[in-house]
Amino acid sequence: MAIKLNSGFEMPIIGLGVWRMEGKDIKDLLLNAIKIGYRHFDCAADYQNEVEVGEALAEAFKTGLVKREDLFITTKLWNSDHGHVVEACKASLKKLQLDYLDLFLVHFPIATKHTGIGTTGSALDEDGVLDIDTTISLETTWHAMEETVSMGLVRSIGISNYDIFLTRDCLAYSKVKPAVNQIETHPYFQRECLVKFCQKHGIAITAHTPLGGSVANTEWFGSVSCLDDPDLKGLAEKYKKTVAQVVLRWGVQRNTIIIPKSSKSERLEENFKVFDFELSKEDMDLIKSKDRKYRTNNPSKFWGIDLYA
């Protein structure tokens, strides 16, 4: 299954996120994912593993496992490179060993002190607070993103972690409309108004952290996972699926693109098996009632400032 973007290209509705994947494990994981059926991979300069992802992709192409045109590759512009968009894009392409990106996203709607192309530093000031660059507007950043399209480096461009206000502004000043807004959304953080606003205006939603972060965000941010919810466990028993499969299926039925992350082969396969059942309207409504407006991924822990405040 795929969603047609406003750029005319199709984006597979399920992908594999490579955040926190260790370099030494990436090749086997990605090659196995391709064999399972994954055709969409979500990367970012900040994940510091584009080189390893590129090596895995190169092997997949070389061995004939898959062709470049069969894959949808996303990566993201880091905060410290807002003033160097084209250079950062080229740096990511080089690491990924690709001629073009299917999707290039502004990772966060904030420019920070430049630390060198692709270094993805998060420089802190003398008070231990993120060193925000107030000289670069998001409009300036976006017009540079548009250049990557006109140069043929990128097929579609988009935004990430943008709220309704910032998304509306981007629609107003853009010549090339954002094709995607990648946001945290899951049963405990549904963000229905933002999802509907974007979809109404032709912007597809990609759900990062579609399982509520699970172990990864519990370790980093001390958050609670929706996978432990008793009602969701009940639905899993009803459909004879795992809780994760039920939650991912809910995301698919919301018409959102889902990019669950896993470093375990058996979970990769499990997460991909969400197309052989359908949640009833009653059960979709039950999950809708579980919303806690609960964000699990908040980098304020590292930045000394809550950008969502």
PDB file of C-alpha atoms in Angstrom:
ATOM      1  CA  MET A   1       0.000   0.000   0.000  1.00  0.00           C
ATOM      2  CA  ALA A   2       1.127   3.527  -0.772  1.00  0.00           C
ATOM      3  CA  ILE A   3      -0.061   7.103  -0.397  1.00  0.00           C
ATOM      4  CA  LYS A   4       0.162   9.465  -3.363  1.00  0.00           C
ATOM      5  CA  LEU A   5       1.948  12.666  -2.361  1.00  0.00           C
ATOM      6  CA  ASN A   6       1.081  16.133  -3.655  1.00  0.00           C
ATOM      7  CA  SER A   7       4.340  15.970  -5.625  1.00  0.00           C
ATOM      8  CA  GLY A   8       2.902  13.122  -7.681  1.00  0.00           C
ATOM      9  CA  PHE A   9       5.139  10.426  -6.220  1.00  0.00           C
ATOM     10  CA  GLU A  10       3.917   7.445  -4.211  1.00  0.00           C
ATOM     11  CA  MET A  11       5.166   6.769  -0.691  1.00  0.00           C
ATOM     12  CA  PRO A  12       4.817   3.299   0.854  1.00  0.00           C
ATOM     13  CA  ILE A  13       2.484   3.461   3.833  1.00  0.00           C
ATOM     14  CA  ILE A  14       4.851   1.434   6.000  1.00  0.00           C
ATOM     15  CA  GLY A  15       8.564   1.985   6.346  1.00  0.00           C
ATOM     16  CA  LEU A  16      11.449   1.183   8.631  1.00  0.00           C
ATOM     17  CA  GLY A  17      12.905   3.913  10.812  1.00  0.00           C
ATOM     18  CA  VAL A  18      16.657   3.606  11.391  1.00  0.00           C
ATOM     19  CA  TRP A  19      16.913   5.850  14.473  1.00  0.00           C
ATOM     20  CA  ARG A  20      19.189   4.326  17.137  1.00  0.00           C
ATOM     21  CA  MET A  21      20.244   1.478  14.868  1.00  0.00           C
ATOM     22  CA  GLU A  22      23.845   0.507  15.527  1.00  0.00           C
ATOM     23  CA  GLY A  23      26.199   0.784  12.567  1.00  0.00           C
ATOM     24  CA  LYS A  24      27.472  -2.780  12.782  1.00  0.00           C
ATOM     25  CA  ASP A  25      23.941  -4.217  12.663  1.00  0.00           C
ATOM     26  CA  ILE A  26      22.451  -2.019   9.954  1.00  0.00           C
ATOM     27  CA  LYS A  27      23.508  -3.962   6.873  1.00  0.00           C
ATOM     28  CA  ASP A  28      21.948  -7.239   7.983  1.00  0.00           C
ATOM     29  CA  LEU A  29      18.812  -5.505   9.287  1.00  0.00           C
ATOM     30  CA  LEU A  30      18.193  -3.502   6.125  1.00  0.00           C
ATOM     31  CA  LEU A  31      18.881  -6.395   3.770  1.00  0.00           C
ATOM     32  CA  ASN A  32      16.565  -8.589   5.813  1.00  0.00           C
ATOM     33  CA  ALA A  33      13.916  -5.864   5.813  1.00  0.00           C
ATOM     34  CA  ILE A  34      14.059  -5.653   2.021  1.00  0.00           C
ATOM     35  CA  LYS A  35      13.632  -9.433   1.809  1.00  0.00           C
ATOM     36  CA  ILE A  36      10.581  -9.177   4.090  1.00  0.00           C
ATOM     37  CA  GLY A  37       9.069  -6.559   1.771  1.00  0.00           C
ATOM     38  CA  TYR A  38      10.019  -3.149   3.158  1.00  0.00           C
ATOM     39  CA  ARG A  39      10.566  -0.587   0.419  1.00  0.00           C
ATOM     40  CA  HIS A  40      10.606   2.587   2.498  1.00  0.00           C
ATOM     41  CA  PHE A  41      13.451   3.580   4.829  1.00  0.00           C
ATOM     42  CA  ASP A  42      13.410   6.630   7.077  1.00  0.00           C
ATOM     43  CA  CYS A  43      16.849   8.096   7.784  1.00  0.00           C
ATOM     44  CA  ALA A  44      18.269  11.353   9.143  1.00  0.00           C
ATOM     45  CA  ALA A  45      21.638  13.053   9.254  1.00  0.00           C
ATOM     46  CA  ASP A  46      21.217  13.243  13.027  1.00  0.00           C
ATOM     47  CA  TYR A  47      21.005   9.459  13.365  1.00  0.00           C
ATOM     48  CA  GLN A  48      24.713   9.320  12.496  1.00  0.00           C
ATOM     49  CA  ASN A  49      24.351   6.127  10.476  1.00  0.00           C
ATOM     50  CA  GLU A  50      23.817   7.318   6.900  1.00  0.00           C
ATOM     51  CA  VAL A  51      27.171   5.835   5.854  1.00  0.00           C
ATOM     52  CA  GLU A  52      26.168   2.381   7.086  1.00  0.00           C
ATOM     53  CA  VAL A  53      22.714   2.697   5.520  1.00  0.00           C
ATOM     54  CA  GLY A  54      24.383   3.674   2.245  1.00  0.00           C
ATOM     55  CA  GLU A  55      26.618   0.614   2.356  1.00  0.00           C
ATOM     56  CA  ALA A  56      23.602  -1.635   2.900  1.00  0.00           C
ATOM     57  CA  LEU A  57      21.690  -0.030   0.045  1.00  0.00           C
ATOM     58  CA  ALA A  58      24.699  -0.304  -2.270  1.00  0.00           C
ATOM     59  CA  GLU A  59      24.924  -4.022  -1.540  1.00  0.00           C
ATOM     60  CA  ALA A  60      21.196  -4.472  -2.144  1.00  0.00           C
ATOM     61  CA  PHE A  61      21.507  -2.789  -5.546  1.00  0.00           C
ATOM     62  CA  LYS A  62      24.727  -4.577  -6.489  1.00  0.00           C
ATOM     63  CA  THR A  63      23.379  -8.043  -5.699  1.00  0.00           C
ATOM     64  CA  GLY A  64      20.112  -7.383  -7.516  1.00  0.00           C
ATOM     65  CA  LEU A  65      18.033  -7.750  -4.366  1.00  0.00           C
ATOM     66  CA  VAL A  66      16.196  -4.577  -5.319  1.00  0.00           C
ATOM     67  CA  LYS A  67      16.493  -1.661  -7.757  1.00  0.00           C
ATOM     68  CA  ARG A  68      16.917   1.955  -6.676  1.00  0.00           C
ATOM     69  CA  GLU A  69      13.584   2.939  -8.223  1.00  0.00           C
ATOM     70  CA  ASP A  70      11.840   0.324  -6.053  1.00  0.00           C
ATOM     71  CA  LEU A  71      12.879   2.034  -2.819  1.00  0.00           C
ATOM     72  CA  PHE A  72      11.656   5.198  -1.105  1.00  0.00           C
ATOM     73  CA  ILE A  73      14.447   6.829   0.892  1.00  0.00           C
ATOM     74  CA  THR A  74      13.864   9.707   3.303  1.00  0.00           C
ATOM     75  CA  THR A  75      16.467  11.705   5.160  1.00  0.00           C
ATOM     76  CA  LYS A  76      16.374  14.943   7.109  1.00  0.00           C
ATOM     77  CA  LEU A  77      18.083  18.312   7.418  1.00  0.00           C
ATOM     78  CA  TRP A  78      19.497  18.834  10.899  1.00  0.00           C
ATOM     79  CA  ASN A  79      18.934  22.012  12.915  1.00  0.00           C
ATOM     80  CA  SER A  80      22.542  23.195  12.634  1.00  0.00           C
ATOM     81  CA  ASP A  81      22.443  23.088   8.817  1.00  0.00           C
ATOM     82  CA  HIS A  82      19.470  25.389   8.173  1.00  0.00           C
ATOM     83  CA  GLY A  83      21.845  27.892   6.617  1.00  0.00           C
ATOM     84  CA  HIS A  84      23.517  25.213   4.460  1.00  0.00           C
ATOM     85  CA  VAL A  85      20.611  23.209   3.054  1.00  0.00           C
ATOM     86  CA  VAL A  86      21.962  22.276  -0.376  1.00  0.00           C
ATOM     87  CA  GLU A  87      25.385  21.347   1.014  1.00  0.00           C
ATOM     88  CA  ALA A  88      23.791  19.239   3.753  1.00  0.00           C
ATOM     89  CA  CYS A  89      21.588  17.476   1.216  1.00  0.00           C
ATOM     90  CA  LYS A  90      24.601  16.659  -0.965  1.00  0.00           C
ATOM     91  CA  ALA A  91      26.495  15.387   2.089  1.00  0.00           C
ATOM     92  CA  SER A  92      23.636  13.024   2.955  1.00  0.00           C
ATOM     93  CA  LEU A  93      23.418  11.804  -0.645  1.00  0.00           C
ATOM     94  CA  LYS A  94      27.126  11.051  -0.644  1.00  0.00           C
ATOM     95  CA  LYS A  95      26.889   9.072   2.598  1.00  0.00           C
ATOM     96  CA  LEU A  96      23.827   7.204   1.394  1.00  0.00           C
ATOM     97  CA  GLN A  97      25.507   6.548  -1.991  1.00  0.00           C
ATOM     98  CA  LEU A  98      22.425   7.830  -3.819  1.00  0.00           C
ATOM     99  CA  ASP A  99      21.862  10.160  -6.771  1.00  0.00           C
ATOM    100  CA  TYR A 100      18.578  11.493  -5.388  1.00  0.00           C
ATOM    101  CA  LEU A 101      16.374  11.413  -2.297  1.00  0.00           C
ATOM    102  CA  ASP A 102      12.718  10.489  -2.492  1.00  0.00           C
ATOM    103  CA  LEU A 103      11.958  12.785   0.441  1.00  0.00           C
ATOM    104  CA  PHE A 104      13.981  15.425   2.291  1.00  0.00           C
ATOM    105  CA  LEU A 105      12.521  16.799   5.519  1.00  0.00           C
ATOM    106  CA  VAL A 106      13.286  19.741   7.789  1.00  0.00           C
ATOM    107  CA  HIS A 107      13.888  17.671  10.936  1.00  0.00           C
ATOM    108  CA  PHE A 108      12.836  20.342  13.454  1.00  0.00           C
ATOM    109  CA  PRO A 109      11.421  23.847  12.899  1.00  0.00           C
ATOM    110  CA  ILE A 110      14.425  25.472  14.565  1.00  0.00           C
ATOM    111  CA  ALA A 111      17.804  26.694  13.336  1.00  0.00           C
ATOM    112  CA  THR A 112      20.731  26.260  15.701  1.00  0.00           C
ATOM    113  CA  LYS A 113      24.389  27.240  15.709  1.00  0.00           C
ATOM    114  CA  HIS A 114      26.192  25.755  12.708  1.00  0.00           C
ATOM    115  CA  THR A 115      28.730  23.111  13.699  1.00  0.00           C
ATOM    116  CA  GLY A 116      29.890  21.948  10.269  1.00  0.00           C
ATOM    117  CA  ILE A 117      28.042  20.319   7.378  1.00  0.00           C
ATOM    118  CA  GLY A 118      26.469  17.054   8.432  1.00  0.00           C
ATOM    119  CA  THR A 119      28.028  17.032  11.894  1.00  0.00           C
ATOM    120  CA  THR A 120      24.559  17.381  13.453  1.00  0.00           C
ATOM    121  CA  GLY A 121      25.823  19.024  16.599  1.00  0.00           C
ATOM    122  CA  SER A 122      23.432  20.517  19.135  1.00  0.00           C
ATOM    123  CA  ALA A 123      25.617  23.297  20.492  1.00  0.00           C
ATOM    124  CA  LEU A 124      24.668  24.577  23.933  1.00  0.00           C
ATOM    125  CA  ASP A 125      25.299  28.072  25.249  1.00  0.00           C
ATOM    126  CA  GLU A 126      27.057  28.941  28.506  1.00  0.00           C
ATOM    127  CA  ASP A 127      23.837  28.181  30.415  1.00  0.00           C
ATOM    128  CA  GLY A 128      23.577  24.706  28.940  1.00  0.00           C
ATOM    129  CA  VAL A 129      20.671  25.723  26.711  1.00  0.00           C
ATOM    130  CA  LEU A 130      20.403  24.969  22.977  1.00  0.00           C
ATOM    131  CA  ASP A 131      22.198  27.723  21.023  1.00  0.00           C
ATOM    132  CA  ILE A 132      19.359  28.852  18.742  1.00  0.00           C
ATOM    133  CA  ASP A 133      20.215  30.846  15.602  1.00  0.00           C
ATOM    134  CA  THR A 134      17.736  33.731  15.368  1.00  0.00           C
ATOM    135  CA  THR A 135      19.068  35.007  12.016  1.00  0.00           C
ATOM    136  CA  ILE A 136      17.645  32.218   9.808  1.00  0.00           C
ATOM    137  CA  SER A 137      13.889  32.091   9.283  1.00  0.00           C
ATOM    138  CA  LEU A 138      11.990  28.925   8.471  1.00  0.00           C
ATOM    139  CA  GLU A 139      10.900  30.607   5.254  1.00  0.00           C
ATOM    140  CA  THR A 140      14.553  31.027   4.230  1.00  0.00           C
ATOM    141  CA  THR A 141      15.211  27.394   5.071  1.00  0.00           C
ATOM    142  CA  TRP A 142      12.196  26.277   3.049  1.00  0.00           C
ATOM    143  CA  HIS A 143      13.183  28.187  -0.086  1.00  0.00           C
ATOM    144  CA  ALA A 144      16.575  26.476   0.118  1.00  0.00           C
ATOM    145  CA  MET A 145      14.753  23.135   0.424  1.00  0.00           C
ATOM    146  CA  GLU A 146      12.899  24.047  -2.761  1.00  0.00           C
ATOM    147  CA  GLU A 147      16.257  24.516  -4.480  1.00  0.00           C
ATOM    148  CA  THR A 148      17.112  20.866  -3.819  1.00  0.00           C
ATOM    149  CA  VAL A 149      14.040  19.923  -5.875  1.00  0.00           C
ATOM    150  CA  SER A 150      14.872  22.240  -8.776  1.00  0.00           C
ATOM    151  CA  MET A 151      18.434  20.889  -8.769  1.00  0.00           C
ATOM    152  CA  GLY A 152      17.165  17.316  -9.100  1.00  0.00           C
ATOM    153  CA  LEU A 153      18.654  16.233  -5.783  1.00  0.00           C
ATOM    154  CA  VAL A 154      15.271  15.536  -4.213  1.00  0.00           C
ATOM    155  CA  ARG A 155      11.872  14.428  -5.507  1.00  0.00           C
ATOM    156  CA  SER A 156       9.703  15.608  -2.626  1.00  0.00           C
ATOM    157  CA  ILE A 157      10.308  17.888   0.342  1.00  0.00           C
ATOM    158  CA  GLY A 158       8.544  18.094   3.639  1.00  0.00           C
ATOM    159  CA  ILE A 159       8.529  19.163   7.239  1.00  0.00           C
ATOM    160  CA  SER A 160       8.799  17.381  10.564  1.00  0.00           C
ATOM    161  CA  ASN A 161       7.620  18.248  14.066  1.00  0.00           C
ATOM    162  CA  TYR A 162       5.643  21.254  12.742  1.00  0.00           C
ATOM    163  CA  ASP A 163       2.430  22.281  14.501  1.00  0.00           C
ATOM    164  CA  ILE A 164      -0.637  23.785  12.791  1.00  0.00           C
ATOM    165  CA  PHE A 165       0.686  27.363  13.028  1.00  0.00           C
ATOM    166  CA  LEU A 166       4.018  26.563  11.385  1.00  0.00           C
ATOM    167  CA  THR A 167       2.449  24.252   8.806  1.00  0.00           C
ATOM    168  CA  ARG A 168      -0.008  26.967   7.803  1.00  0.00           C
ATOM    169  CA  ASP A 169       2.847  29.454   7.412  1.00  0.00           C
ATOM    170  CA  CYS A 170       4.800  26.994   5.272  1.00  0.00           C
ATOM    171  CA  LEU A 171       1.796  26.552   2.992  1.00  0.00           C
ATOM    172  CA  ALA A 172       1.574  30.329   2.637  1.00  0.00           C
ATOM    173  CA  TYR A 173       5.195  31.054   1.716  1.00  0.00           C
ATOM    174  CA  SER A 174       6.045  27.887  -0.218  1.00  0.00           C
ATOM    175  CA  LYS A 175       6.301  27.558  -3.978  1.00  0.00           C
ATOM    176  CA  VAL A 176       6.787  23.805  -3.632  1.00  0.00           C
ATOM    177  CA  LYS A 177       4.267  22.666  -1.040  1.00  0.00           C
ATOM    178  CA  PRO A 178       5.393  20.351   1.759  1.00  0.00           C
ATOM    179  CA  ALA A 179       4.464  16.810   0.747  1.00  0.00           C
ATOM    180  CA  VAL A 180       4.747  15.342   4.234  1.00  0.00           C
ATOM    181  CA  ASN A 181       4.705  16.389   7.876  1.00  0.00           C
ATOM    182  CA  GLN A 182       6.415  13.774  10.043  1.00  0.00           C
ATOM    183  CA  ILE A 183       5.165  14.001  13.615  1.00  0.00           C
ATOM    184  CA  GLU A 184       4.925  11.908  16.746  1.00  0.00           C
ATOM    185  CA  THR A 185       1.482  10.338  16.813  1.00  0.00           C
ATOM    186  CA  HIS A 186       0.185   7.155  18.426  1.00  0.00           C
ATOM    187  CA  PRO A 187      -2.871   6.149  20.503  1.00  0.00           C
ATOM    188  CA  TYR A 188      -1.690   8.135  23.534  1.00  0.00           C
ATOM    189  CA  PHE A 189      -0.820  11.215  21.399  1.00  0.00           C
ATOM    190  CA  GLN A 190      -3.279  11.253  18.517  1.00  0.00           C
ATOM    191  CA  ARG A 191      -3.137  14.926  17.491  1.00  0.00           C
ATOM    192  CA  GLU A 192      -6.305  14.598  15.474  1.00  0.00           C
ATOM    193  CA  CYS A 193      -6.576  18.322  14.696  1.00  0.00           C
ATOM    194  CA  LEU A 194      -3.048  18.495  13.263  1.00  0.00           C
ATOM    195  CA  VAL A 195      -3.493  15.256  11.302  1.00  0.00           C
ATOM    196  CA  LYS A 196      -6.782  16.427   9.786  1.00  0.00           C
ATOM    197  CA  PHE A 197      -5.429  19.922   9.023  1.00  0.00           C
ATOM    198  CA  CYS A 198      -2.484  18.496   7.114  1.00  0.00           C
ATOM    199  CA  GLN A 199      -4.536  15.935   5.236  1.00  0.00           C
ATOM    200  CA  LYS A 200      -7.134  18.580   4.330  1.00  0.00           C
ATOM    201  CA  HIS A 201      -4.383  20.658   2.731  1.00  0.00           C
ATOM    202  CA  GLY A 202      -2.774  17.803   0.837  1.00  0.00           C
ATOM    203  CA  ILE A 203       0.073  17.097   3.249  1.00  0.00           C
ATOM    204  CA  ALA A 204       0.560  13.434   4.111  1.00  0.00           C
ATOM    205  CA  ILE A 205       1.276  12.534   7.725  1.00  0.00           C
ATOM    206  CA  THR A 206       4.125  10.233   8.641  1.00  0.00           C
ATOM    207  CA  ALA A 207       3.852   8.915  12.183  1.00  0.00           C
ATOM    208  CA  HIS A 208       7.226   8.687  13.833  1.00  0.00           C
ATOM    209  CA  THR A 209       7.136   6.891  17.188  1.00  0.00           C
ATOM    210  CA  PRO A 210       3.945   5.106  15.969  1.00  0.00           C
ATOM    211  CA  LEU A 211       4.169   2.636  18.857  1.00  0.00           C
ATOM    212  CA  GLY A 212       4.632   5.343  21.470  1.00  0.00           C
ATOM    213  CA  GLY A 213       8.370   4.845  21.646  1.00  0.00           C
ATOM    214  CA  SER A 214       8.195   1.548  23.489  1.00  0.00           C
ATOM    215  CA  VAL A 215      11.522   0.596  25.102  1.00  0.00           C
ATOM    216  CA  ALA A 216      13.584   3.268  23.309  1.00  0.00           C
ATOM    217  CA  ASN A 217      11.674   6.238  24.706  1.00  0.00           C
ATOM    218  CA  THR A 218      11.248   4.612  28.105  1.00  0.00           C
ATOM    219  CA  GLU A 219      15.042   4.416  28.338  1.00  0.00           C
ATOM    220  CA  TRP A 220      15.722   7.927  27.006  1.00  0.00           C
ATOM    221  CA  PHE A 221      12.752   9.926  28.251  1.00  0.00           C
ATOM    222  CA  GLY A 222      11.159   7.823  30.984  1.00  0.00           C
ATOM    223  CA  SER A 223       7.886   7.680  29.078  1.00  0.00           C
ATOM    224  CA  VAL A 224       4.991   5.220  29.307  1.00  0.00           C
ATOM    225  CA  SER A 225       4.165   3.067  26.274  1.00  0.00           C
ATOM    226  CA  CYS A 226       0.655   2.508  24.936  1.00  0.00           C
ATOM    227  CA  LEU A 227       1.688  -1.099  24.249  1.00  0.00           C
ATOM    228  CA  ASP A 228       1.019  -1.829  27.919  1.00  0.00           C
ATOM    229  CA  ASP A 229      -2.558  -0.510  27.771  1.00  0.00           C
ATOM    230  CA  PRO A 230      -5.087  -3.145  28.970  1.00  0.00           C
ATOM    231  CA  ASP A 231      -7.716  -2.206  26.359  1.00  0.00           C
ATOM    232  CA  LEU A 232      -5.204  -2.423  23.528  1.00  0.00           C
ATOM    233  CA  LYS A 233      -4.081  -5.785  24.871  1.00  0.00           C
ATOM    234  CA  GLY A 234      -7.719  -6.855  24.747  1.00  0.00           C
ATOM    235  CA  LEU A 235      -7.969  -5.853  21.089  1.00  0.00           C
ATOM    236  CA  ALA A 236      -4.821  -7.803  20.342  1.00  0.00           C
ATOM    237  CA  GLU A 237      -6.421 -10.923  21.808  1.00  0.00           C
ATOM    238  CA  LYS A 238      -9.628 -10.276  19.850  1.00  0.00           C
ATOM    239  CA  TYR A 239      -7.836 -10.031  16.496  1.00  0.00           C
ATOM    240  CA  LYS A 240      -5.209 -12.632  17.366  1.00  0.00           C
ATOM    241  CA  LYS A 241      -2.475 -10.095  16.722  1.00  0.00           C
ATOM    242  CA  THR A 242       0.168  -8.412  18.854  1.00  0.00           C
ATOM    243  CA  VAL A 243      -0.573  -5.066  20.485  1.00  0.00           C
ATOM    244  CA  ALA A 244       2.005  -3.483  18.181  1.00  0.00           C
ATOM    245  CA  GLN A 245       0.210  -4.835  15.111  1.00  0.00           C
ATOM    246  CA  VAL A 246      -3.115  -3.438  16.351  1.00  0.00           C
ATOM    247  CA  VAL A 247      -1.563  -0.007  16.979  1.00  0.00           C
ATOM    248  CA  LEU A 248       0.145   0.017  13.573  1.00  0.00           C
ATOM    249  CA  ARG A 249      -3.070  -1.063  11.858  1.00  0.00           C
ATOM    250  CA  TRP A 250      -4.850   1.832  13.592  1.00  0.00           C
ATOM    251  CA  GLY A 251      -2.251   4.160  12.084  1.00  0.00           C
ATOM    252  CA  VAL A 252      -2.791   2.701   8.614  1.00  0.00           C
ATOM    253  CA  GLN A 253      -6.566   3.094   8.909  1.00  0.00           C
ATOM    254  CA  ARG A 254      -6.066   6.753   9.850  1.00  0.00           C
ATOM    255  CA  ASN A 255      -4.381   7.080   6.448  1.00  0.00           C
ATOM    256  CA  THR A 256      -1.053   7.912   8.075  1.00  0.00           C
ATOM    257  CA  ILE A 257       2.313   6.550   6.996  1.00  0.00           C
ATOM    258  CA  ILE A 258       3.939   4.501   9.753  1.00  0.00           C
ATOM    259  CA  ILE A 259       7.655   3.993  10.326  1.00  0.00           C
ATOM    260  CA  PRO A 260       8.116   1.620  13.267  1.00  0.00           C
ATOM    261  CA  LYS A 261      11.705   1.033  14.310  1.00  0.00           C
ATOM    262  CA  SER A 262      13.079  -2.327  15.359  1.00  0.00           C
ATOM    263  CA  SER A 263      16.500  -3.919  15.570  1.00  0.00           C
ATOM    264  CA  LYS A 264      15.080  -7.433  15.853  1.00  0.00           C
ATOM    265  CA  SER A 265      14.393  -9.490  12.730  1.00  0.00           C
ATOM    266  CA  GLU A 266      11.289 -11.126  14.159  1.00  0.00           C
ATOM    267  CA  ARG A 267       9.800  -7.717  15.008  1.00  0.00           C
ATOM    268  CA  LEU A 268      10.562  -6.420  11.511  1.00  0.00           C
ATOM    269  CA  GLU A 269       8.435  -9.208  10.113  1.00  0.00           C
ATOM    270  CA  GLU A 270       5.722  -8.778  12.729  1.00  0.00           C
ATOM    271  CA  ASN A 271       5.418  -5.030  12.135  1.00  0.00           C
ATOM    272  CA  PHE A 272       5.022  -5.572   8.401  1.00  0.00           C
ATOM    273  CA  LYS A 273       2.064  -7.942   8.812  1.00  0.00           C
ATOM    274  CA  VAL A 274      -0.672  -5.372   9.261  1.00  0.00           C
ATOM    275  CA  PHE A 275      -2.541  -5.724   5.975  1.00  0.00           C
ATOM    276  CA  ASP A 276      -4.383  -9.008   6.569  1.00  0.00           C
ATOM    277  CA  PHE A 277      -6.944  -7.659   9.049  1.00  0.00           C
ATOM    278  CA  GLU A 278      -9.065  -4.554   9.627  1.00  0.00           C
ATOM    279  CA  LEU A 279     -10.156  -2.887  12.844  1.00  0.00           C
ATOM    280  CA  SER A 280     -13.898  -2.317  13.161  1.00  0.00           C
ATOM    281  CA  LYS A 281     -15.293   1.195  13.549  1.00  0.00           C
ATOM    282  CA  GLU A 282     -16.175   0.319  17.134  1.00  0.00           C
ATOM    283  CA  ASP A 283     -12.575  -0.631  17.864  1.00  0.00           C
ATOM    284  CA  MET A 284     -11.205   2.422  16.034  1.00  0.00           C
ATOM    285  CA  ASP A 285     -13.460   4.508  18.294  1.00  0.00           C
ATOM    286  CA  LEU A 286     -12.179   2.645  21.354  1.00  0.00           C
ATOM    287  CA  ILE A 287      -8.596   3.487  20.418  1.00  0.00           C
ATOM    288  CA  LYS A 288      -9.647   7.084  19.740  1.00  0.00           C
ATOM    289  CA  SER A 289     -10.853   7.271  23.351  1.00  0.00           C
ATOM    290  CA  LYS A 290      -7.365   6.360  24.616  1.00  0.00           C
ATOM    291  CA  ASP A 291      -5.799   9.715  23.694  1.00  0.00           C
ATOM    292  CA  ARG A 292      -3.864  11.236  26.604  1.00  0.00           C
ATOM    293  CA  LYS A 293      -2.177  14.039  24.635  1.00  0.00           C
ATOM    294  CA  TYR A 294       1.000  12.367  25.854  1.00  0.00           C
ATOM    295  CA  ARG A 295       4.230  13.171  24.051  1.00  0.00           C
ATOM    296  CA  THR A 296       6.912  10.515  24.579  1.00  0.00           C
ATOM    297  CA  ASN A 297       9.744  11.981  22.474  1.00  0.00           C
ATOM    298  CA  ASN A 298      10.948  15.296  23.888  1.00  0.00           C
ATOM    299  CA  PRO A 299      14.593  16.281  23.320  1.00  0.00           C
ATOM    300  CA  SER A 300      14.430  18.992  26.017  1.00  0.00           C
ATOM    301  CA  LYS A 301      16.362  16.508  28.159  1.00  0.00           C
ATOM    302  CA  PHE A 302      19.381  17.089  25.920  1.00  0.00           C
ATOM    303  CA  TRP A 303      18.764  20.686  24.854  1.00  0.00           C
ATOM    304  CA  GLY A 304      18.063  22.359  28.187  1.00  0.00           C
ATOM    305  CA  ILE A 305      14.905  23.922  26.742  1.00  0.00           C
ATOM    306  CA  ASP A 306      11.408  22.647  26.005  1.00  0.00           C
ATOM    307  CA  LEU A 307      10.732  23.766  22.432  1.00  0.00           C
ATOM    308  CA  TYR A 308       7.135  22.555  22.742  1.00  0.00           C
ATOM    309  CA  ALA A 309       6.411  24.763  25.750  1.00  0.00           C
TER     310      ALA A 309
END
